[in-house]
mmCIF file of C-alpha atoms and ligand atoms in Angstrom:
data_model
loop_
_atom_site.group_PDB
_atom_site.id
_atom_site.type_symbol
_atom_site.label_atom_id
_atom_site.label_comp_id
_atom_site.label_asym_id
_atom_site.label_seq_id
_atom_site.Cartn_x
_atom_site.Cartn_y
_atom_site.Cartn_z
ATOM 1 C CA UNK R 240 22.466 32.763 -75.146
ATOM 2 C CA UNK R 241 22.105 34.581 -71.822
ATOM 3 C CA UNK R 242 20.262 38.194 -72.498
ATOM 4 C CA UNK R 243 19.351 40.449 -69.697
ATOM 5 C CA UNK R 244 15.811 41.405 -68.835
ATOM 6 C CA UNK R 245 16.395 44.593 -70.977
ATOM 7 C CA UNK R 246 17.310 42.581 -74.088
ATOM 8 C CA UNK R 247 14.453 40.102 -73.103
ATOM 9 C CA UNK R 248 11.842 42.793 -73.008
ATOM 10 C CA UNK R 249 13.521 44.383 -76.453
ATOM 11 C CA UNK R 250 13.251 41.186 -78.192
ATOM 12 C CA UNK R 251 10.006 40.178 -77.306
ATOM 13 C CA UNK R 252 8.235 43.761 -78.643
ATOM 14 C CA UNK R 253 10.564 43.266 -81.710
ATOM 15 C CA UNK R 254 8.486 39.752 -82.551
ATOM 16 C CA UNK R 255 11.533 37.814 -81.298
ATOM 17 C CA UNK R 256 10.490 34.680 -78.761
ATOM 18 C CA UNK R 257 12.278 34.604 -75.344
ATOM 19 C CA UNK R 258 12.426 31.708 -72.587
ATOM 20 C CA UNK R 259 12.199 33.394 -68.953
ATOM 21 C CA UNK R 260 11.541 31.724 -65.941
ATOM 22 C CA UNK R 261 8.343 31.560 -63.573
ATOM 23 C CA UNK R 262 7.939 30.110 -60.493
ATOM 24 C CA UNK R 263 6.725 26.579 -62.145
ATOM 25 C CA UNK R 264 9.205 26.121 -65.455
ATOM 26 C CA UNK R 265 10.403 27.954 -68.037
ATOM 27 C CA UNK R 266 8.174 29.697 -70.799
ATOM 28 C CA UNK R 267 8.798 30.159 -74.194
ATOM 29 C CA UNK R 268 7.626 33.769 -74.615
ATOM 30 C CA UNK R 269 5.767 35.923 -77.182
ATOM 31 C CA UNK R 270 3.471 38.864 -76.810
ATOM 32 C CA UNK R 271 -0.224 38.249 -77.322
ATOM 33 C CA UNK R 272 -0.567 40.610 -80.149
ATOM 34 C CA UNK R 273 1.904 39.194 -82.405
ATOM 35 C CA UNK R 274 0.174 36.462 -84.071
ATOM 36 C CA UNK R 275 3.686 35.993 -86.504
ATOM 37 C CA UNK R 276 5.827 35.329 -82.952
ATOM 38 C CA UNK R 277 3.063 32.814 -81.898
ATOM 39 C CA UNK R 278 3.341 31.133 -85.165
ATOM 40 C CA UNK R 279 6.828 30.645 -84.311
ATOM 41 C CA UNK R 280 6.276 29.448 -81.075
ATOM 42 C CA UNK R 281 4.376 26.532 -82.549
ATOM 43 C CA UNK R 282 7.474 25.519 -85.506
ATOM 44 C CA UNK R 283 10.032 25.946 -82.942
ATOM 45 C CA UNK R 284 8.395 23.523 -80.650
ATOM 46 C CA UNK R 285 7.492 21.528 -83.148
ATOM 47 C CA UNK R 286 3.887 21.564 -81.692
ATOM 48 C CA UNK R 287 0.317 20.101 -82.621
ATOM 49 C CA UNK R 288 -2.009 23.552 -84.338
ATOM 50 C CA UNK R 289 -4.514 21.950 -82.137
ATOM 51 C CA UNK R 290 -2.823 22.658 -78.879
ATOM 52 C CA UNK R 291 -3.465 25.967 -77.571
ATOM 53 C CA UNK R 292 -1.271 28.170 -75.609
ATOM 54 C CA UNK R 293 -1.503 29.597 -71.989
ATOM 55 C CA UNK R 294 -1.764 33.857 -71.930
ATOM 56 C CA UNK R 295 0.281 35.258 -68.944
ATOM 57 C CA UNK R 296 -1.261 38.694 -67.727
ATOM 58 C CA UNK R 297 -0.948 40.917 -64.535
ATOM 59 C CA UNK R 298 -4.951 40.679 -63.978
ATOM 60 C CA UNK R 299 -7.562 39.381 -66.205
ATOM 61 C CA UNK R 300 -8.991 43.032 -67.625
ATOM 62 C CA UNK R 301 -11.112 42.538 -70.350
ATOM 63 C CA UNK R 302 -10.077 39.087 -71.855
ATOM 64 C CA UNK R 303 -13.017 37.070 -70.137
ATOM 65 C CA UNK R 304 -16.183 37.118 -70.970
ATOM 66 C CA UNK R 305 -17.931 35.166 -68.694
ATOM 67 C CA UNK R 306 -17.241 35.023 -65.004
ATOM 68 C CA UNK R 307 -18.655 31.179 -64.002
ATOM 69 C CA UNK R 308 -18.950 31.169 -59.509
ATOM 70 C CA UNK R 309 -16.357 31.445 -57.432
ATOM 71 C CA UNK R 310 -13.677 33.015 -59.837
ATOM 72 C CA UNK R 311 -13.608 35.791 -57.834
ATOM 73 C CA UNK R 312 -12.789 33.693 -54.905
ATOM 74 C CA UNK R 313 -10.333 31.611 -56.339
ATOM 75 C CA UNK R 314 -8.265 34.840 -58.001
ATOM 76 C CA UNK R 315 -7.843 36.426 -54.771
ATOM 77 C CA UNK R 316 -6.549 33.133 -53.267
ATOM 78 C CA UNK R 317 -4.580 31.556 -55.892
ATOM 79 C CA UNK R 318 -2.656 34.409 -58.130
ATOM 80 C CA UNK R 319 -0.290 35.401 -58.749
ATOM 81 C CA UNK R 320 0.725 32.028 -58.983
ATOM 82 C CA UNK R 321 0.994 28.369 -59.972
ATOM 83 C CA UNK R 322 -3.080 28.495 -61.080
ATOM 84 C CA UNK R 323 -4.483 28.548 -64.610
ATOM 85 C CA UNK R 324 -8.126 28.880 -65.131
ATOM 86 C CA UNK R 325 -9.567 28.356 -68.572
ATOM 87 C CA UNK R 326 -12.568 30.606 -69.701
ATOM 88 C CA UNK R 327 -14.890 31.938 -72.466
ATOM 89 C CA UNK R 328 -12.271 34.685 -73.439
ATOM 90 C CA UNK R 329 -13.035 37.697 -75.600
ATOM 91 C CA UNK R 330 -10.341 39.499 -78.108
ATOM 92 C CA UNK R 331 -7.508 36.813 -77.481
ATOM 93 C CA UNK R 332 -6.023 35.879 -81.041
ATOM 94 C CA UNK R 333 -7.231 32.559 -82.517
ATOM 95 C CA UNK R 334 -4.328 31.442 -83.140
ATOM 96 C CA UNK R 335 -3.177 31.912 -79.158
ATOM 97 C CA UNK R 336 -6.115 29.176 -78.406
ATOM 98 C CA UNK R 337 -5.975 26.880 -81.192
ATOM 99 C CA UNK R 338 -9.382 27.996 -82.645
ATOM 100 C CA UNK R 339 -11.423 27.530 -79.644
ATOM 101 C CA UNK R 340 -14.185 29.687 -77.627
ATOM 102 C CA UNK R 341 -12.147 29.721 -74.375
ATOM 103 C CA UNK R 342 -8.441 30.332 -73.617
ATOM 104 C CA UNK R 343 -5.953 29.719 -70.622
ATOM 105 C CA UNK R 344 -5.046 32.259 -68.389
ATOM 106 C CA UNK R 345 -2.535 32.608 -65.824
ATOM 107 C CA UNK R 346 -0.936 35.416 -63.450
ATOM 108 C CA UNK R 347 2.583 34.134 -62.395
ATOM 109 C CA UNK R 348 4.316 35.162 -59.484
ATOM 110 C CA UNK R 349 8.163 35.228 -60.637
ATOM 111 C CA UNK R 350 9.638 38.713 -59.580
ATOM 112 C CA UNK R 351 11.800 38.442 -63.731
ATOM 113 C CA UNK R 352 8.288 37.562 -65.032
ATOM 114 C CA UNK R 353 5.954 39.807 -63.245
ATOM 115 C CA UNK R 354 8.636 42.556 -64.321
ATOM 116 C CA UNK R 355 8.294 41.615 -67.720
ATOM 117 C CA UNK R 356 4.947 41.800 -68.183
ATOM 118 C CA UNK R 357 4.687 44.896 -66.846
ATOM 119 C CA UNK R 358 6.931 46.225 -69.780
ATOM 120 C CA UNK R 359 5.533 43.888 -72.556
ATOM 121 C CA UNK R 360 2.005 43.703 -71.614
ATOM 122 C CA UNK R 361 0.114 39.825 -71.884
ATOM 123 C CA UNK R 362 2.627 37.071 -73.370
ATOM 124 C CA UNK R 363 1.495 33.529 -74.373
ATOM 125 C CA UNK R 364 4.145 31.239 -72.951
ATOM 126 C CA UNK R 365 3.913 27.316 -73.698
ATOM 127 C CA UNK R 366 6.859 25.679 -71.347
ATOM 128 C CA UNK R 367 10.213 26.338 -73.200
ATOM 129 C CA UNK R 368 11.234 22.768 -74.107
ATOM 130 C CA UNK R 369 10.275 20.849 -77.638
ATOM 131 C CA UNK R 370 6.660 19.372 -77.830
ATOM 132 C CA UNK R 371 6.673 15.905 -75.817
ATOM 133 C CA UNK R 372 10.418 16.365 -73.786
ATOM 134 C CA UNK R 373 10.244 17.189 -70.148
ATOM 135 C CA UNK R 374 9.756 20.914 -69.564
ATOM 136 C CA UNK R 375 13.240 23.144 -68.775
ATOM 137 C CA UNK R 376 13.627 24.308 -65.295
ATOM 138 C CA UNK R 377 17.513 25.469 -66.081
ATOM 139 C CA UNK R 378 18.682 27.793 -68.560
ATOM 140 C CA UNK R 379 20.882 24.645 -69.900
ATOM 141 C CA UNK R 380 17.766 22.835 -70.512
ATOM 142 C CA UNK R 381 16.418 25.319 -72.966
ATOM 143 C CA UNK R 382 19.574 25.652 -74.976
ATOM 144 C CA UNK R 383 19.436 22.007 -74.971
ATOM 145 C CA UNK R 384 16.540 22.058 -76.693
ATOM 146 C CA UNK R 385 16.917 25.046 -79.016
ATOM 147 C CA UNK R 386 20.058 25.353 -79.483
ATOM 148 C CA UNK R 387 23.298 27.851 -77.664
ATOM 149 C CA UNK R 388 21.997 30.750 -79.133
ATOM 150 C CA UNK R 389 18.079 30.781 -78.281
ATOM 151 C CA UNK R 390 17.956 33.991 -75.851
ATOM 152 C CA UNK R 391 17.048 32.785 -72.167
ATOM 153 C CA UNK R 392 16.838 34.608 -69.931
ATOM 154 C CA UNK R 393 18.375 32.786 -66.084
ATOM 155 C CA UNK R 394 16.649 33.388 -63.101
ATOM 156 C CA UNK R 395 15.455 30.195 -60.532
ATOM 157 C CA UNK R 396 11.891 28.084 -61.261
ATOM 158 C CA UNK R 397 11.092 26.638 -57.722
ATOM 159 C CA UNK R 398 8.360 24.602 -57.876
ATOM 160 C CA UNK R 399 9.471 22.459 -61.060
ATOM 161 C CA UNK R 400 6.101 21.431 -62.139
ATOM 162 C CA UNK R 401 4.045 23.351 -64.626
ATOM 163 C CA UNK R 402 0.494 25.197 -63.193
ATOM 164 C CA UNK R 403 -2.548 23.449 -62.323
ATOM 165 C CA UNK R 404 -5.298 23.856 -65.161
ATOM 166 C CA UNK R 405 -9.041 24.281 -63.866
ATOM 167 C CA UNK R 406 -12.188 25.024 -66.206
ATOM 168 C CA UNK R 407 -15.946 25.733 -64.723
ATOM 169 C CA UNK R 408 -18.103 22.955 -66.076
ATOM 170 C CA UNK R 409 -21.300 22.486 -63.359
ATOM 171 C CA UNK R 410 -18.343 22.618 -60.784
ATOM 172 C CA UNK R 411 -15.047 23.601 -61.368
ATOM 173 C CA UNK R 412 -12.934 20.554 -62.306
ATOM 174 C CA UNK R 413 -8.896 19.995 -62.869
ATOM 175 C CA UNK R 414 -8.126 19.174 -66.553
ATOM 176 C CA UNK R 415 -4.165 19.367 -65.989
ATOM 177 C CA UNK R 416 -2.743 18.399 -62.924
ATOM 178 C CA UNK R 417 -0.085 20.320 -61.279
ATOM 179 C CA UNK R 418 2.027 22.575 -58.731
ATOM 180 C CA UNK R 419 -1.688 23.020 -56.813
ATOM 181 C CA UNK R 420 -2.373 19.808 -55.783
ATOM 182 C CA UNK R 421 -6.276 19.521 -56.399
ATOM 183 C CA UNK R 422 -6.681 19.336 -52.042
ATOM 184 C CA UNK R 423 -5.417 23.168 -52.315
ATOM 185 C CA UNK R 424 -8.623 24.403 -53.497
ATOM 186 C CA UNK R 425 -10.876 22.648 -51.292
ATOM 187 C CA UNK R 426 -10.807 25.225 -48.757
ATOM 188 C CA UNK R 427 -11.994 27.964 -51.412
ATOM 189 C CA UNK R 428 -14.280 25.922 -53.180
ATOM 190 C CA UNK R 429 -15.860 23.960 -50.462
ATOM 191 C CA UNK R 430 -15.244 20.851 -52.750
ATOM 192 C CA UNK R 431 -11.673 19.126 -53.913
ATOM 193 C CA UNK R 432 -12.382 19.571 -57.820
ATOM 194 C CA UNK R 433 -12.541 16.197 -59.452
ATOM 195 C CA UNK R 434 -9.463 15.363 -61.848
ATOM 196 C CA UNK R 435 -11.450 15.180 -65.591
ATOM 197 C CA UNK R 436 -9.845 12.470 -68.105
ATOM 198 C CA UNK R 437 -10.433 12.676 -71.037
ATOM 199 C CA UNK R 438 -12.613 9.540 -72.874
ATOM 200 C CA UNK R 439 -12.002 7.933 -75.910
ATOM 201 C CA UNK R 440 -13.859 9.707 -78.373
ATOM 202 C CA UNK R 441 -14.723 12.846 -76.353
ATOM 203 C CA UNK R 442 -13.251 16.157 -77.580
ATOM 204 C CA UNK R 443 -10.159 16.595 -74.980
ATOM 205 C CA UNK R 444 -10.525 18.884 -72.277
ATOM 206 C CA UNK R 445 -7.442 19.963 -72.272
ATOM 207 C CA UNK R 446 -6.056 19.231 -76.034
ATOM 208 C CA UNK R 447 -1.883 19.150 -74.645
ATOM 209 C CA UNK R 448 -2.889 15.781 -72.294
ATOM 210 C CA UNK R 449 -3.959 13.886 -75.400
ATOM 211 C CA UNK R 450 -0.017 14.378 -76.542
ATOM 212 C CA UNK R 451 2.691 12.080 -75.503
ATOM 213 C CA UNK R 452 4.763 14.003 -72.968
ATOM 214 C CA UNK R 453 7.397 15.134 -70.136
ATOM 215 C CA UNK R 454 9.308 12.039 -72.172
ATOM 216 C CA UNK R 455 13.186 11.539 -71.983
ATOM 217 C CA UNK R 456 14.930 9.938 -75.285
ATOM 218 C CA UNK R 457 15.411 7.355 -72.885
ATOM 219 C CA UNK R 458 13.103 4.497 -72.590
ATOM 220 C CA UNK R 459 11.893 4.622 -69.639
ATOM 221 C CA UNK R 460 10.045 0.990 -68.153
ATOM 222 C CA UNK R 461 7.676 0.478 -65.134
ATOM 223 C CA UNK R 462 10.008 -0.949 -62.096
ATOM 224 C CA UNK R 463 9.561 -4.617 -61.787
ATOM 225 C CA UNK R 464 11.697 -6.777 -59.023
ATOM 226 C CA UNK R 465 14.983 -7.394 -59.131
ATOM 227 C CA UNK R 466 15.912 -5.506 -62.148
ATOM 228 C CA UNK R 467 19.529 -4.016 -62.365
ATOM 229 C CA UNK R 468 21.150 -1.240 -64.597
ATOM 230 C CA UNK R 469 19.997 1.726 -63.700
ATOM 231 C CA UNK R 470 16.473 3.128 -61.644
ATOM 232 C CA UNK R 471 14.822 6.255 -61.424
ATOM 233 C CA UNK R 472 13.869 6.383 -57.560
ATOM 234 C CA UNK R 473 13.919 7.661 -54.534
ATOM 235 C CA UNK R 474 16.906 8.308 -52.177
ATOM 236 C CA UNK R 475 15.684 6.472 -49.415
ATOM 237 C CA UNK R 476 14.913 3.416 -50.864
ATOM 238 C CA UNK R 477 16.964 0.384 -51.910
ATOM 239 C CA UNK R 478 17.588 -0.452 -55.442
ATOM 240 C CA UNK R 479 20.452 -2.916 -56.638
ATOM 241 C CA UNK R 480 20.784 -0.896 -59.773
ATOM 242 C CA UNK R 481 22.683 2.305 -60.552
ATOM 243 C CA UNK R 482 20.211 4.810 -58.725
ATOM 244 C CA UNK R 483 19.195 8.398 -60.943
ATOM 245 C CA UNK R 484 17.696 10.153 -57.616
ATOM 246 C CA UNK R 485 14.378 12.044 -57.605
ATOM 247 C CA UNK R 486 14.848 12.861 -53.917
ATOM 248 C CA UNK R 487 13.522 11.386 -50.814
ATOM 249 C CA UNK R 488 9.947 9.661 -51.027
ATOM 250 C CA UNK R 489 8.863 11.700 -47.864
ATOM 251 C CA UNK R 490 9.957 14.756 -49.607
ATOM 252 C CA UNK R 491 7.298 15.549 -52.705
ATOM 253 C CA UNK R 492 8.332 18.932 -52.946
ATOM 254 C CA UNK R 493 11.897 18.464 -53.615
ATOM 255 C CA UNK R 494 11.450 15.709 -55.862
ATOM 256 C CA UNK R 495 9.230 18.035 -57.769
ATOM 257 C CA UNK R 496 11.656 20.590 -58.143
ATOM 258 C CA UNK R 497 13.979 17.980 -59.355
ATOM 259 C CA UNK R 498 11.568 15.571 -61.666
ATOM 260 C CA UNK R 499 12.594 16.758 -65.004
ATOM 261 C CA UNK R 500 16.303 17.560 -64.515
ATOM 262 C CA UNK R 501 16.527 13.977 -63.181
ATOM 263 C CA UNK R 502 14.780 12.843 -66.467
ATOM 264 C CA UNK R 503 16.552 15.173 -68.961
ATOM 265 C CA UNK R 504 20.329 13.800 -67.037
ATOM 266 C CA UNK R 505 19.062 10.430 -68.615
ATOM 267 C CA UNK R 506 19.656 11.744 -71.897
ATOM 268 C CA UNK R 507 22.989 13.740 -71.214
ATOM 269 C CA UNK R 508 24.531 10.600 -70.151
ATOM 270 C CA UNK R 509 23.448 9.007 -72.811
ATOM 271 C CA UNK R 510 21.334 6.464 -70.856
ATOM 272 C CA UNK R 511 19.080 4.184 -73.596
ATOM 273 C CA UNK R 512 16.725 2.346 -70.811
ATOM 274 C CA UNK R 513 15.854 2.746 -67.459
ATOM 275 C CA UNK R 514 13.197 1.383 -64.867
ATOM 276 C CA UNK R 515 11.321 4.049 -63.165
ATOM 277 C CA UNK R 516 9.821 3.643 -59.577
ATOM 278 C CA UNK R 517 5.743 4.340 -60.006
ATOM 279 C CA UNK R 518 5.210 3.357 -56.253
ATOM 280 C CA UNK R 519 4.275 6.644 -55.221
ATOM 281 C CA UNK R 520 1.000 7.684 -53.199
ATOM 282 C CA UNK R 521 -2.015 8.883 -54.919
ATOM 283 C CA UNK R 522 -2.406 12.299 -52.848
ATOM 284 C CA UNK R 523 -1.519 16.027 -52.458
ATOM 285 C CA UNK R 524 1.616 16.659 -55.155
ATOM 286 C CA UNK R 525 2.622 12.820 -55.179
ATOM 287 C CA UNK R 526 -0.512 12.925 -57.762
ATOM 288 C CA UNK R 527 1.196 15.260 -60.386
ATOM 289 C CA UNK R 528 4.359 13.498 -59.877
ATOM 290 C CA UNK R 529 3.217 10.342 -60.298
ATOM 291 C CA UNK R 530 0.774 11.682 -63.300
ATOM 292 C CA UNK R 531 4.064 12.974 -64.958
ATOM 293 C CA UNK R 532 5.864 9.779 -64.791
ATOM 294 C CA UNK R 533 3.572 7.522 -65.854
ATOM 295 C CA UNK R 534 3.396 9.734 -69.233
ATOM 296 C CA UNK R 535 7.131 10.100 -69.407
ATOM 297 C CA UNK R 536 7.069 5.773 -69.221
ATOM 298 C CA UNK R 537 7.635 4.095 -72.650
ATOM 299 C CA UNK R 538 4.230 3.171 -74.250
HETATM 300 O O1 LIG Q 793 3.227 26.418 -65.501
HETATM 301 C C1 LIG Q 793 2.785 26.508 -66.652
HETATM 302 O O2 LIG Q 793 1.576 26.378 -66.914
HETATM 303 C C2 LIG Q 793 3.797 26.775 -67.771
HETATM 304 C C3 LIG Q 793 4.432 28.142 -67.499
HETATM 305 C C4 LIG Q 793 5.363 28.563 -68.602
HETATM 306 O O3 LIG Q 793 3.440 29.098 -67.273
HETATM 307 N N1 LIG Q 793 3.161 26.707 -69.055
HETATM 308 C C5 LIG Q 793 2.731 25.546 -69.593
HETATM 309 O O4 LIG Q 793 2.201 25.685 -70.880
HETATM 310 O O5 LIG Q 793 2.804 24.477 -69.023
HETATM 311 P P1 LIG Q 793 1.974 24.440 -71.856
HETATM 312 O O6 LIG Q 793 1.627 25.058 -73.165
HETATM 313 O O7 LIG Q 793 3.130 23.543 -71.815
HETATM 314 O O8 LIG Q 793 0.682 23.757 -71.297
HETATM 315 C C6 LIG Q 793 -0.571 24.401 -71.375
HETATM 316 C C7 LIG Q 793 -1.684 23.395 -71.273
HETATM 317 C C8 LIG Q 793 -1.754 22.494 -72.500
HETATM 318 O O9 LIG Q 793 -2.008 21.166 -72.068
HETATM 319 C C9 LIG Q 793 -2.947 23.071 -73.258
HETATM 320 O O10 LIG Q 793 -3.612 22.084 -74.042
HETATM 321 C C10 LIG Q 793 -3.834 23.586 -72.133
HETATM 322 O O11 LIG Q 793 -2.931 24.111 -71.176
HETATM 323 N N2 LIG Q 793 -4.726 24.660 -72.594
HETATM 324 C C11 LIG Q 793 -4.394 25.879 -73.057
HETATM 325 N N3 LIG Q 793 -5.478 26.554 -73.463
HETATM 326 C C12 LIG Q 793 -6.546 25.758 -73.229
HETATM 327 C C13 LIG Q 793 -7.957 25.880 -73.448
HETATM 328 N N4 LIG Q 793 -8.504 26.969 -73.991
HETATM 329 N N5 LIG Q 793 -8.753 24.827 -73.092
HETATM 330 C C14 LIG Q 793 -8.206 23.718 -72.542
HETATM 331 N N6 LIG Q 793 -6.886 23.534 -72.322
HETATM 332 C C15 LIG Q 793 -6.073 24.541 -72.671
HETATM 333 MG MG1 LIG Q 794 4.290 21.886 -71.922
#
């Protein structure tokens, strides 16, 4: 159900959740305060207790308790916008971070969110899609998920992938890849932070990457040759299979914008299998793509 940002900002400070778009994908929204709207966040979604939530502010204020070197820096260059930076937090609800000492913060830089905020204070948005699908970047992908009458509110996401997560460990280091490729902060930093994994055995750095994820219905397979029925790809390549374009393979930004819906059209038409193309470079935004697909392939 459409509401306008009126309606969105009323039903947020009544404890009702809201999806609203930011410049990277839809959020599922609730306001910080309101630990019995987070709670639903989590059933709706059907998502893991252990995977804490992202808080959306207009400037840090008095949330953090530590500032680690270089935050200062990295602020002023990266927000508003597609950059979340996790970090010893004081007086955020527990149940906003899962239990732990730090929490995620971001500053988006959506003209509907940013407006928002400013009338709701801090909201704790997760992407607006249920726990392990691809995350919305249309209104129809949220009602998809939660049904016709789940309030969105429309506006455009333009970037398609969700924020890049960073946390301050000796260096600053990327525990989520995304819209930033990690190049971005060299320039800042004086370093490209190094992309952490988690190990086998090691507490996650960032709990949501343990999850499967950004998964059609659709079985999706590693592209092998001369396979037919139908590809995930690129435009300008050759396939002899039914082609479900990402976009042109010299073009990462628009096949970023269009990753998900091209994954979530698998499941409107019904499609059971496909083969996905994984031969993508290693670099700049081809690394979250390619990052995203290989966890949306079948394992
Ligand atoms: O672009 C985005 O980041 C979108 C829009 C709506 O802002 N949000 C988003 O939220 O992608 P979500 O919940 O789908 O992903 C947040 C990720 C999860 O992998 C979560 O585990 C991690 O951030 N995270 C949150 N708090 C954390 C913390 N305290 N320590 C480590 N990782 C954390
Ligand atoms: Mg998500």
């Amino acid at each position: 159900m459409r509401v306008t940002l009126e309606e969105a900002v009323a039903l947020l400070k009544k404890g009702e959740l809201v999806a609203i778009p930011t410049e990277t994908v839809y959020g599922l929204a609730a306001c910080l305060e309101d630990v019995a709207a987070i709670q639903k966040i989590y059933q709706v979604k059907g998502r893991p207790a252990q995977n804490p939530l992202i808080v959306h502010l207009t400037e840090l204020g008095h949330y953090v308790k530590t500032r680690p070197p270089y935050l200062q820096q990295l602020v002023e260059a990266f927000w508003p916008g597609p950059m979340t930076l996790v970090l010893e937090q004081s007086q955020v609800p527990e149940i906003a971070r899962a239990g732990l000492p730090t929490a995620a913060f971001r500053v988006p830089n959506h003209p509907l969110t940013q407006q928002i905020l400013q009338q709701t204070g801090p909201l704790v948005m997760p992407s607006a899609n249920l726990s392990g699908r691809p995350s919305s970047t249309l209104p129809e992908h949220v009602e998809s998920d939660f049904g016709p009458h789940f309030p969105v509110l429309e506006g455009e996401t333009t970037l398609g992938l969700e924020s890049t997560v960073l946390r301050f460990a000796d260096r600053w280091e990327i525990i989520r890849l995304g819209a930033l490729p990690p190049e971005a902060f060299e320039t800042v930093l004086g370093y490209v932070p190094e992309v952490r994994e988690t190990k086998k055995g090691e507490s996650p750095a960032c709990p949501g990457q343990l999850f499967r994820h950004y998964a059609p219905a659709a079985q999706l397979l590693p592209l092998k040759d001369n396979v037919s029925g139908i590809v995930v790809g690129f435009s300008d390549r050759h396939y002899n299979a039914t082609l479900y374009s990402l976009g042109s393979s010299q073009d990462p930004e628009a096949v970023a914008e269009n990753l998900y819906a091209t994954l979530r059209r698998l499941d409107e038409e019904g499609v059971q299998q496909a083969w996905i193309d994984l031969n993508i470079p290693q670099e700049g935004l081809w690394k979250t793509i390619s990052q995203r697909l290989q966890k949306a392939v079948f394992q």
